[in-house]
Tab-separated table of C-alpha atoms in Angstrom:
chain	number	residue	atom	x	y	z
A	1	MET	CA	-0.093	0.267	0.053
A	2	THR	CA	3.283	2.336	0.454
A	3	GLY	CA	3.100	3.276	-3.506
A	4	ILE	CA	-0.967	3.751	-3.357
A	5	THR	CA	-0.617	6.247	-0.169
A	6	SER	CA	2.207	8.258	-1.840
A	7	ALA	CA	-0.461	8.734	-5.253
A	8	TRP	CA	-3.098	9.257	-3.140
A	9	SER	CA	-1.124	11.991	-0.979
A	10	ALA	CA	-0.264	13.484	-4.230
A	11	LEU	CA	-3.706	13.883	-5.652
A	12	GLY	CA	-4.578	15.742	-2.064
A	13	GLY	CA	-6.757	12.610	-0.928
A	14	ASP	CA	-7.941	12.260	2.522
A	15	PRO	CA	-5.947	9.855	3.758
A	16	ALA	CA	-8.353	7.868	5.860
A	17	LEU	CA	-10.051	6.904	2.756
A	18	LEU	CA	-7.136	4.356	2.209
A	19	ALA	CA	-8.752	2.024	4.317
A	20	ARG	CA	-11.371	1.337	1.606
A	21	VAL	CA	-8.371	-0.061	-0.426
A	22	THR	CA	-7.801	-3.920	-0.838
A	23	THR	CA	-4.872	-5.374	-2.825
A	24	VAL	CA	-4.419	-8.603	-4.939
A	25	PRO	CA	-0.834	-9.081	-5.231
A	26	ARG	CA	0.540	-11.554	-7.853
A	27	GLU	CA	3.749	-12.785	-8.139
A	28	GLY	CA	5.621	-12.395	-11.610
A	29	ALA	CA	2.889	-9.665	-13.042
A	30	LEU	CA	5.122	-6.824	-14.488
A	31	ALA	CA	8.138	-8.190	-13.484
A	32	ALA	CA	11.220	-6.245	-13.950
A	33	HIS	CA	14.302	-4.894	-12.016
A	34	LEU	CA	12.438	-1.506	-10.943
A	35	PRO	CA	9.198	-1.915	-9.604
A	36	ALA	CA	6.933	-1.852	-12.407
A	37	ARG	CA	4.239	-3.807	-10.851
A	38	GLU	CA	3.924	-1.701	-7.813
A	39	LEU	CA	4.134	1.624	-9.796
A	40	ALA	CA	1.075	0.096	-12.114
A	41	ARG	CA	-1.006	-1.125	-8.760
A	42	SER	CA	-0.530	2.300	-7.325
A	43	CYS	CA	-1.582	4.361	-10.085
A	44	VAL	CA	-5.034	2.161	-10.903
A	45	GLY	CA	-5.605	1.798	-6.814
A	46	ALA	CA	-5.427	5.590	-6.747
A	47	CYS	CA	-7.645	6.077	-9.770
A	48	ALA	CA	-10.274	3.641	-8.207
A	49	LEU	CA	-10.257	5.275	-4.771
A	50	ALA	CA	-10.878	8.771	-6.319
A	51	ALA	CA	-13.468	7.215	-9.008
A	52	ALA	CA	-15.161	5.570	-5.951
A	53	GLU	CA	-14.727	8.933	-3.630
A	54	LEU	CA	-16.540	11.276	-6.345
A	55	GLY	CA	-19.511	8.424	-6.999
A	56	ALA	CA	-20.240	8.531	-2.955
A	57	ARG	CA	-19.974	11.971	-2.851
A	58	ARG	CA	-22.841	12.414	-5.915
A	59	ALA	CA	-24.977	9.239	-4.678
A	60	GLY	CA	-24.766	10.595	-1.278
A	61	LEU	CA	-23.351	7.532	0.240
A	62	ALA	CA	-22.798	6.967	3.994
A	63	GLU	CA	-19.315	5.740	3.018
A	64	VAL	CA	-16.926	5.384	0.121
A	65	PRO	CA	-17.384	2.097	-1.993
A	66	GLU	CA	-14.665	-0.223	-1.148
A	67	VAL	CA	-11.928	-0.611	-4.024
A	68	ARG	CA	-10.091	-3.737	-4.704
A	69	VAL	CA	-7.025	-3.614	-6.896
A	70	ASP	CA	-5.812	-6.977	-8.644
A	71	ASP	CA	-2.399	-7.255	-9.896
A	72	GLY	CA	-3.513	-9.579	-12.743
A	73	ALA	CA	-6.149	-7.130	-13.838
A	74	VAL	CA	-3.316	-4.457	-13.490
A	75	ALA	CA	-1.043	-6.430	-15.835
A	76	ALA	CA	-3.358	-7.189	-18.434
A	77	ALA	CA	-4.847	-3.440	-18.611
A	78	PHE	CA	-1.162	-2.544	-18.829
A	79	HIS	CA	-0.555	-4.395	-21.803
A	80	SER	CA	-3.986	-3.415	-23.658
A	81	GLU	CA	-2.153	-2.184	-26.666
A	82	ARG	CA	-0.667	-5.702	-26.967
A	83	LEU	CA	-3.370	-7.749	-26.274
A	84	VAL	CA	-6.242	-6.321	-28.495
A	85	ARG	CA	-7.038	-8.474	-31.251
A	86	ILE	CA	-9.324	-7.019	-34.617
A	87	ASP	CA	-11.430	-10.026	-35.946
A	88	GLY	CA	-8.136	-12.093	-34.731
A	89	ARG	CA	-5.397	-9.995	-36.205
A	90	THR	CA	-2.422	-8.726	-33.941
A	91	PRO	CA	-1.714	-5.177	-34.070
A	92	VAL	CA	1.736	-4.293	-35.033
A	93	SER	CA	3.193	-2.071	-31.853
A	94	PHE	CA	6.385	-0.269	-33.253
A	95	ALA	CA	7.288	0.352	-36.901
A	96	PRO	CA	10.353	-1.154	-38.144
A	97	LEU	CA	12.180	2.221	-37.474
A	98	SER	CA	10.897	2.762	-33.737
A	99	ARG	CA	13.897	0.288	-32.095
A	100	PHE	CA	17.167	0.562	-30.386
A	101	TRP	CA	20.449	1.476	-32.918
A	102	PRO	CA	24.092	0.947	-31.670
A	103	ALA	CA	25.626	4.298	-32.504
A	104	ALA	CA	29.438	4.851	-32.461
A	105	ASP	CA	29.729	5.306	-28.744
A	106	GLY	CA	26.312	3.746	-27.568
A	107	TRP	CA	22.899	3.393	-28.121
A	108	VAL	CA	20.008	5.636	-29.723
A	109	ARG	CA	16.287	4.739	-29.589
A	110	THR	CA	13.975	5.832	-32.437
A	111	HIS	CA	10.407	7.017	-32.338
A	112	ALA	CA	8.870	6.813	-36.184
A	113	ASN	CA	5.308	4.833	-35.947
A	114	TYR	CA	4.052	8.300	-37.410
A	115	PRO	CA	4.610	8.723	-41.142
A	116	HIS	CA	5.436	12.359	-40.230
A	117	HIS	CA	7.911	11.037	-37.713
A	118	ARG	CA	9.492	8.521	-40.015
A	119	ALA	CA	10.186	11.068	-42.638
A	120	ARG	CA	11.727	13.540	-40.083
A	121	LEU	CA	14.075	10.855	-39.017
A	122	LEU	CA	15.341	10.082	-42.525
A	123	GLY	CA	15.473	13.507	-43.048
A	124	ALA	CA	17.699	14.093	-40.360
A	125	LEU	CA	20.150	11.382	-41.100
A	126	ASP	CA	19.823	12.593	-44.567
A	127	LEU	CA	18.301	9.317	-46.299
A	128	ALA	CA	15.609	9.063	-48.988
A	129	GLU	CA	11.932	8.079	-48.010
A	130	ASP	CA	12.453	4.793	-49.035
A	131	ALA	CA	15.346	3.867	-47.094
A	132	SER	CA	15.816	0.589	-45.219
A	133	VAL	CA	16.416	-0.543	-41.484
A	134	ASP	CA	19.860	-1.350	-42.694
A	135	ASP	CA	20.772	1.951	-44.362
A	136	VAL	CA	19.724	3.432	-40.974
A	137	ALA	CA	21.814	1.305	-38.537
A	138	ASP	CA	24.750	2.441	-41.035
A	139	ARG	CA	24.070	6.236	-40.662
A	140	ILE	CA	23.519	6.133	-36.789
A	141	GLY	CA	26.279	3.832	-36.227
A	142	GLY	CA	28.837	6.253	-37.550
A	143	ARG	CA	27.629	8.880	-35.508
A	144	PRO	CA	27.506	9.767	-31.422
A	145	ALA	CA	24.663	8.811	-30.240
A	146	LEU	CA	23.972	12.391	-28.528
A	147	GLU	CA	24.868	14.059	-32.250
A	148	VAL	CA	21.871	11.802	-33.814
A	149	GLU	CA	19.818	12.817	-31.042
A	150	GLU	CA	20.168	16.587	-31.464
A	151	ALA	CA	20.071	16.227	-35.305
A	152	VAL	CA	16.898	14.096	-34.741
A	153	TYR	CA	15.298	16.558	-32.449
A	154	GLY	CA	16.418	19.364	-34.281
A	155	ALA	CA	14.624	18.208	-37.426
A	156	GLY	CA	11.228	17.938	-35.606
A	157	GLY	CA	11.816	13.513	-35.433
A	158	LEU	CA	11.872	11.740	-32.331
A	159	ALA	CA	15.433	9.955	-30.925
A	160	VAL	CA	16.980	9.442	-27.293
A	161	ALA	CA	20.314	8.704	-26.727
A	162	LEU	CA	20.609	6.062	-24.097
A	163	ARG	CA	21.749	7.410	-20.845
A	164	THR	CA	22.897	5.642	-17.213
A	165	PRO	CA	20.768	6.702	-14.000
A	166	GLU	CA	23.600	8.742	-13.035
A	167	GLU	CA	23.939	10.504	-16.194
A	168	TRP	CA	20.110	11.482	-16.208
A	169	ASP	CA	20.610	12.974	-12.424
A	170	GLY	CA	23.153	15.224	-13.831
A	171	HIS	CA	20.987	16.308	-16.993
A	172	ALA	CA	19.365	19.810	-16.353
A	173	GLN	CA	16.001	18.271	-17.248
A	174	ALA	CA	16.117	15.588	-14.608
A	175	THR	CA	16.707	18.520	-12.242
A	176	ALA	CA	13.907	20.186	-12.921
A	177	VAL	CA	11.879	17.296	-13.560
A	178	ALA	CA	12.702	16.263	-9.903
A	179	ALA	CA	11.434	19.802	-8.237
A	180	ARG	CA	7.877	19.237	-9.496
A	181	PRO	CA	5.117	17.169	-7.528
A	182	LEU	CA	4.212	14.061	-9.210
A	183	VAL	CA	0.987	15.536	-9.514
A	184	GLU	CA	0.882	19.334	-10.189
A	185	ARG	CA	-2.492	20.391	-9.352
A	186	GLU	CA	-3.598	24.458	-9.453
A	187	ARG	CA	-6.544	26.016	-8.566
A	188	THR	CA	-7.587	28.835	-11.039
A	189	ALA	CA	-10.448	30.988	-12.027
A	190	PRO	CA	-12.849	31.754	-9.154
A	191	ALA	CA	-16.195	29.791	-9.658
A	192	ARG	CA	-18.782	28.828	-7.491
A	193	ALA	CA	-19.082	25.417	-6.409
A	194	ARG	CA	-19.909	22.333	-8.863
A	195	THR	CA	-23.396	21.418	-8.637
A	196	LEU	CA	-23.381	18.248	-10.025
A	197	PRO	CA	-26.810	15.818	-10.766
A	198	PRO	CA	-27.222	13.730	-8.002
A	199	LEU	CA	-26.562	9.757	-8.982
A	200	PRO	CA	-29.194	7.054	-8.260
A	201	ALA	CA	-27.385	4.750	-6.013
A	202	THR	CA	-27.929	1.700	-8.182
A	203	THR	CA	-25.518	-0.377	-10.265
A	204	PRO	CA	-23.407	0.302	-11.929
A	205	LEU	CA	-22.498	3.705	-10.164
A	206	LEU	CA	-20.998	5.955	-12.803
A	207	PRO	CA	-18.980	8.618	-11.040
A	208	ALA	CA	-18.655	10.843	-13.894
A	209	ALA	CA	-22.340	10.499	-15.619
A	210	GLY	CA	-23.425	13.357	-17.026
A	211	LEU	CA	-19.895	14.996	-17.615
A	212	ARG	CA	-18.577	16.190	-20.690
A	213	VAL	CA	-15.020	15.973	-21.415
A	214	LEU	CA	-13.299	17.268	-24.546
A	215	ASP	CA	-10.371	14.898	-25.451
A	216	LEU	CA	-7.456	16.870	-27.347
A	217	THR	CA	-5.079	13.750	-26.436
A	218	ARG	CA	-3.092	11.447	-29.067
A	219	VAL	CA	-1.314	7.899	-28.378
A	220	LEU	CA	-1.107	6.379	-25.187
A	221	ALA	CA	-1.231	8.064	-22.015
A	222	GLY	CA	-4.194	10.527	-22.448
A	223	PRO	CA	-6.076	8.193	-23.905
A	224	VAL	CA	-5.891	5.891	-21.113
A	225	ALA	CA	-7.161	9.021	-19.151
A	226	THR	CA	-10.178	9.747	-20.897
A	227	ARG	CA	-10.809	5.948	-21.996
A	228	THR	CA	-11.169	5.483	-17.794
A	229	LEU	CA	-13.603	8.439	-17.472
A	230	ALA	CA	-15.340	7.304	-20.755
A	231	LEU	CA	-15.575	3.986	-18.289
A	232	LEU	CA	-17.066	6.000	-15.284
A	233	GLY	CA	-19.922	7.377	-17.432
A	234	ALA	CA	-18.654	10.656	-18.713
A	235	ASP	CA	-19.503	11.930	-22.296
A	236	VAL	CA	-16.188	11.685	-23.890
A	237	LEU	CA	-15.565	13.411	-27.288
A	238	ARG	CA	-12.224	13.231	-28.802
A	239	LEU	CA	-11.230	15.665	-31.253
A	240	ASP	CA	-8.335	15.298	-34.241
A	241	ALA	CA	-7.298	17.292	-36.989
A	242	PRO	CA	-7.998	15.641	-40.057
A	243	THR	CA	-4.455	16.140	-41.188
A	244	LEU	CA	-3.171	13.672	-38.091
A	245	PRO	CA	-4.883	10.786	-38.305
A	246	GLU	CA	-4.711	8.127	-35.381
A	247	LEU	CA	-3.029	4.730	-35.669
A	248	ALA	CA	-6.103	2.508	-36.582
A	249	ASP	CA	-4.664	-0.344	-33.766
A	250	GLN	CA	-4.147	2.318	-31.309
A	251	HIS	CA	-7.017	3.906	-31.604
A	252	ALA	CA	-8.761	0.469	-31.607
A	253	ASP	CA	-7.212	-0.187	-28.102
A	254	THR	CA	-7.913	3.500	-26.703
A	255	GLY	CA	-11.592	4.189	-28.026
A	256	PHE	CA	-13.502	2.415	-25.948
A	257	GLY	CA	-16.122	4.057	-24.773
A	258	LYS	CA	-15.295	7.159	-26.650
A	259	ARG	CA	-16.821	9.307	-29.458
A	260	SER	CA	-14.387	10.344	-32.190
A	261	ALA	CA	-14.855	13.254	-34.420
A	262	LEU	CA	-12.602	15.588	-36.568
A	263	LEU	CA	-12.281	19.267	-36.429
A	264	ASP	CA	-9.450	22.059	-38.033
A	265	LEU	CA	-9.204	24.533	-35.116
A	266	SER	CA	-7.221	26.720	-37.465
A	267	THR	CA	-10.261	27.008	-39.737
A	268	ASP	CA	-13.203	25.918	-37.473
A	269	ARG	CA	-13.025	27.882	-33.849
A	270	ALA	CA	-16.645	28.392	-33.837
A	271	THR	CA	-17.592	24.821	-33.297
A	272	PHE	CA	-14.761	24.401	-30.732
A	273	GLU	CA	-15.927	27.204	-28.936
A	274	GLU	CA	-19.732	25.993	-28.971
A	275	LEU	CA	-18.023	22.822	-27.445
A	276	LEU	CA	-16.174	24.209	-25.124
A	277	ALA	CA	-18.994	26.596	-23.614
A	278	SER	CA	-20.442	23.302	-22.265
A	279	ALA	CA	-17.608	21.122	-21.682
A	280	ASP	CA	-16.711	20.503	-17.879
A	281	VAL	CA	-13.276	18.875	-18.559
A	282	VAL	CA	-10.811	19.335	-21.349
A	283	VAL	CA	-7.726	17.134	-21.459
A	284	THR	CA	-4.632	17.761	-23.744
A	285	GLY	CA	-1.859	15.612	-24.573
A	286	TYR	CA	0.678	17.506	-26.894
A	287	ARG	CA	3.894	18.929	-26.041
A	288	PRO	CA	3.417	21.985	-23.757
A	289	GLY	CA	2.478	24.940	-25.690
A	290	ALA	CA	1.698	23.035	-29.210
A	291	LEU	CA	-2.088	24.083	-28.440
A	292	ASP	CA	-1.469	27.398	-27.236
A	293	ARG	CA	-2.046	29.556	-30.246
A	294	PHE	CA	-5.473	28.469	-30.617
A	295	GLY	CA	-6.108	30.032	-27.222
A	296	LEU	CA	-6.273	26.278	-25.292
A	297	SER	CA	-3.437	27.215	-22.801
A	298	PRO	CA	-4.933	26.214	-19.460
A	299	GLU	CA	-5.181	29.909	-18.325
A	300	ALA	CA	-7.204	30.768	-21.789
A	301	LEU	CA	-9.572	28.131	-21.258
A	302	ALA	CA	-10.276	29.221	-17.801
A	303	GLU	CA	-11.123	32.633	-18.810
A	304	ARG	CA	-13.638	31.505	-21.459
A	305	ARG	CA	-14.568	28.646	-19.429
A	306	PRO	CA	-14.697	29.171	-15.678
A	307	GLY	CA	-15.131	26.327	-13.398
A	308	LEU	CA	-13.270	24.196	-16.374
A	309	VAL	CA	-11.068	21.007	-14.928
A	310	VAL	CA	-8.222	21.033	-17.505
A	311	ALA	CA	-5.768	18.226	-17.569
A	312	GLN	CA	-2.074	18.243	-19.282
A	313	VAL	CA	0.109	15.371	-19.825
A	314	SER	CA	3.435	15.796	-21.810
A	315	ALA	CA	6.711	13.795	-22.006
A	316	TRP	CA	9.082	15.703	-20.461
A	317	GLY	CA	6.880	18.412	-18.457
A	318	ALA	CA	6.345	21.876	-19.302
A	319	TYR	CA	9.350	23.150	-17.955
A	320	GLY	CA	13.371	22.788	-18.181
A	321	PRO	CA	15.298	22.852	-21.331
A	322	TRP	CA	13.146	19.746	-22.956
A	323	ALA	CA	9.955	21.349	-21.993
A	324	GLY	CA	9.207	22.037	-25.838
A	325	ARG	CA	10.366	18.456	-27.021
A	326	ARG	CA	7.933	15.971	-28.385
A	327	GLY	CA	8.124	12.246	-26.657
A	328	PHE	CA	6.713	8.800	-26.154
A	329	ASP	CA	6.745	6.390	-23.183
A	330	SER	CA	10.194	4.540	-24.636
A	331	LEU	CA	12.194	7.504	-25.184
A	332	VAL	CA	11.810	8.683	-21.740
A	333	GLN	CA	12.667	5.258	-20.660
A	334	VAL	CA	15.989	5.936	-22.319
A	335	ALA	CA	16.709	9.092	-21.445
A	336	THR	CA	15.898	8.468	-17.734
A	337	GLY	CA	18.244	5.305	-17.110
A	338	ILE	CA	15.305	2.835	-17.138
A	339	ALA	CA	16.556	1.143	-20.256
A	340	ALA	CA	20.080	1.016	-18.795
A	341	THR	CA	18.603	-0.645	-15.487
A	342	GLU	CA	16.433	-3.321	-17.702
A	343	GLY	CA	19.216	-4.049	-20.328
A	344	ALA	CA	21.555	-6.846	-19.591
A	345	ASP	CA	24.841	-7.989	-21.317
A	346	GLY	CA	25.600	-4.496	-22.404
A	347	ARG	CA	22.197	-3.705	-24.294
A	348	PRO	CA	19.726	-1.658	-23.433
A	349	GLY	CA	16.179	-3.053	-22.301
A	350	ALA	CA	12.482	-2.117	-21.374
A	351	LEU	CA	10.006	-2.325	-18.875
A	352	PRO	CA	7.324	-5.353	-19.481
A	353	ALA	CA	4.836	-2.720	-20.557
A	354	GLN	CA	4.774	1.083	-21.745
A	355	ALA	CA	4.084	1.695	-18.042
A	356	LEU	CA	4.989	5.118	-17.820
A	357	ASP	CA	2.258	5.848	-20.688
A	358	HIS	CA	-0.599	3.581	-18.702
A	359	GLY	CA	0.561	4.619	-14.969
A	360	THR	CA	0.657	8.707	-15.951
A	361	GLY	CA	-2.660	8.210	-17.929
A	362	TYR	CA	-4.511	6.361	-14.679
A	363	LEU	CA	-3.098	9.272	-12.445
A	364	LEU	CA	-4.590	11.999	-15.066
A	365	ALA	CA	-7.773	10.422	-14.674
A	366	ALA	CA	-7.848	10.216	-10.941
A	367	ALA	CA	-6.600	13.959	-10.841
A	368	VAL	CA	-9.300	14.955	-12.930
A	369	LEU	CA	-11.908	12.784	-10.150
A	370	ARG	CA	-10.340	14.461	-7.282
A	371	ALA	CA	-10.411	17.754	-9.105
A	372	LEU	CA	-14.563	17.446	-9.557
A	373	THR	CA	-14.983	16.200	-6.010
A	374	GLU	CA	-12.957	19.326	-4.499
A	375	GLN	CA	-15.549	21.466	-6.868
A	376	SER	CA	-18.070	20.215	-5.573
A	377	TYR	CA	-17.149	21.638	-2.126
A	378	ASP	CA	-15.668	24.849	-3.114
A	379	GLY	CA	-15.644	25.381	-6.766
A	380	GLY	CA	-13.184	27.273	-8.595
A	381	GLY	CA	-11.565	25.867	-11.812
A	382	ARG	CA	-8.643	23.818	-11.940
A	383	THR	CA	-5.696	22.104	-13.573
A	384	VAL	CA	-3.737	19.462	-12.952
A	385	ARG	CA	-0.362	18.427	-14.880
A	386	LEU	CA	1.422	15.158	-15.193
A	387	ALA	CA	4.707	14.285	-17.227
A	388	LEU	CA	5.945	11.061	-17.706
A	389	ALA	CA	9.407	11.724	-17.064
A	390	ARG	CA	8.058	12.862	-13.253
A	391	THR	CA	6.383	9.368	-13.294
A	392	ALA	CA	9.327	7.904	-14.476
A	393	GLN	CA	11.666	9.604	-11.323
A	394	TRP	CA	8.636	8.052	-8.949
A	395	LEU	CA	9.286	4.879	-10.276
A	396	THR	CA	13.188	4.846	-10.038
A	397	GLY	CA	13.628	6.971	-7.136
A	398	GLY	CA	10.657	6.653	-4.834
A	399	LEU	CA	8.904	3.415	-5.185
A	400	ARG	CA	10.108	0.255	-3.346
A	401	PRO	CA	9.292	-3.506	-4.277
A	402	ASP	CA	6.477	-5.068	-2.732
A	403	PRO	CA	8.158	-7.807	-0.228
A	404	VAL	CA	4.648	-9.569	-0.398
A	405	PRO	CA	4.937	-11.429	-3.524
A	406	GLY	CA	1.669	-13.035	-3.648
A	407	THR	CA	0.039	-15.848	-5.826
A	408	PRO	CA	1.446	-16.589	-9.063
A	409	TYR	CA	0.122	-14.499	-11.987
A	410	GLU	CA	-1.027	-17.005	-14.818
A	411	GLY	CA	-1.339	-14.365	-17.748
A	412	PRO	CA	-4.201	-12.105	-18.914
A	413	ASP	CA	-6.724	-14.275	-20.024
A	414	ALA	CA	-8.849	-14.204	-16.965
A	415	TRP	CA	-9.393	-10.165	-17.749
A	416	VAL	CA	-9.673	-10.364	-21.274
A	417	ALA	CA	-13.167	-9.880	-22.979
A	418	GLU	CA	-14.319	-10.214	-26.397
A	419	THR	CA	-16.565	-7.129	-28.058
A	420	ALA	CA	-18.390	-6.603	-31.368
A	421	GLY	CA	-18.687	-3.113	-33.164
A	422	ALA	CA	-18.228	-1.416	-36.135
A	423	LEU	CA	-14.371	-2.009	-36.291
A	424	GLY	CA	-15.014	-5.687	-35.759
A	425	LYS	CA	-14.807	-8.236	-33.507
A	426	LEU	CA	-12.479	-6.879	-30.468
A	427	ARG	CA	-10.695	-8.896	-27.906
A	428	HIS	CA	-9.535	-6.427	-25.276
A	429	ALA	CA	-8.429	-6.037	-21.863
A	430	LEU	CA	-10.875	-5.339	-19.381
A	431	PRO	CA	-10.501	-2.022	-17.070
A	432	PRO	CA	-8.680	-2.660	-14.264
A	433	VAL	CA	-10.563	0.297	-11.962
A	434	SER	CA	-12.805	-1.647	-9.478
A	435	PHE	CA	-14.727	-0.400	-6.734
A	436	ALA	CA	-17.692	-1.968	-5.205
A	437	GLY	CA	-20.893	-1.549	-7.571
A	438	GLY	CA	-18.677	0.213	-10.389
A	439	PRO	CA	-18.275	-0.680	-13.888
A	440	ALA	CA	-17.322	-3.727	-15.434
A	441	ASP	CA	-16.531	-2.661	-18.906
A	442	TRP	CA	-16.905	0.185	-21.532
A	443	ALA	CA	-20.721	0.839	-22.133
A	444	ARG	CA	-19.665	0.979	-25.755
A	445	PRO	CA	-16.829	-0.344	-28.228
A	446	PRO	CA	-14.613	2.238	-30.423
A	447	VAL	CA	-15.896	3.521	-33.187
A	448	PRO	CA	-13.782	4.327	-36.459
A	449	TRP	CA	-11.922	7.516	-36.150
A	450	GLY	CA	-13.177	10.838	-37.034
A	451	SER	CA	-16.665	9.232	-37.669
A	452	ASP	CA	-18.535	11.021	-34.846
A	453	PRO	CA	-20.137	14.554	-35.584
A	454	ALA	CA	-18.396	17.150	-33.564
A	455	ARG	CA	-21.496	17.766	-30.864
A	456	TRP	CA	-22.372	16.682	-27.648
A	457	ASN	CA	-24.722	14.185	-26.621
A	458	GLN	CA	-28.099	15.465	-25.165
A	459	ARG	CA	-27.978	15.580	-21.430
């Protein structure tokens, strides 16, 4: 429970409520050198407790429902993008150019799953669009790792040189990250206490029912957060630019419970403003500052929509020399020393799941739920921020392995279900957020990317 206690404290939760949490340890779940199992359990446990707290508040329950965190369910959920099957087909997790490369003096990891990132990587290496894996290997192999990192980032691509924990600790970005709390929480513009419609004390209890969430996220951490809010009853509308399609398999995994619409903010601000006017929460997952030119900074949003909860997630944080850099879980693991710690025989390794993405996603959802609970007492707008690099710092320096091994983890099959929908027959991991009377699965399967109108459901 130490990790859940730490996460709950970072969220500003009442420590007395921790007595409502029960854990089911399973030996071998998310096995790693670092305490990945404890990270995952802590993030999910804190999220489930935040959901139960808000549900009790809205339903007028005498006490917060009991929360149960099972390592098996958590491990399956943290592998959701690997477990999903679409009509029996296994998705491709990483593109050929998203991998580790030996450099002249170390290792580099690149991320090129999206076509535009692949093009920028090849451009930085002065290679043609049809360059092969061997071509890239030859070009990186002759250059120092840090030189490759800077060249690719300078071209708008994604590459990170492998660092040891000690090397990361001496980096200015690590210093900036460590100076921030795990969950940054800020009260913004004054507003009266939020009055949420009461919930019937029936099953399933949906703490976020009736809430409207604008989902401006991509990839994994942000979509995991909004997928969780959708599980809990929120009307989640994901908005994407028509020119930046999401990877189809990724969307199939993270789109459960949501609607998906296309909106070009550069040409149709009126539609966005109409959506914002009745939104309760806005979640963003782009690098810090990327959306500010559209009037989507937390300050600008709060000014136009007093009482709004704004939740932001980024790779490196909104501070320090890397504040404006793009990043993904795999790259943060490489920079922060995780890949070096998890490696063997001179080669870098990785956590058994994209645990920074998933863990930060559940913490982000928890921060939104706690903000809504706080607002129901004393009003005010709220901004919450999380960063994958700060979650990594917690994993490497703040968490300890659980001395209780538990029963053996026998794989994810007990926590996998099948759902038919517009995308086909989907095999998927069940949600790990579990509390007495809460939902066991999403109310609807994912829809094709961009297939919904950009408007809210009727309340």
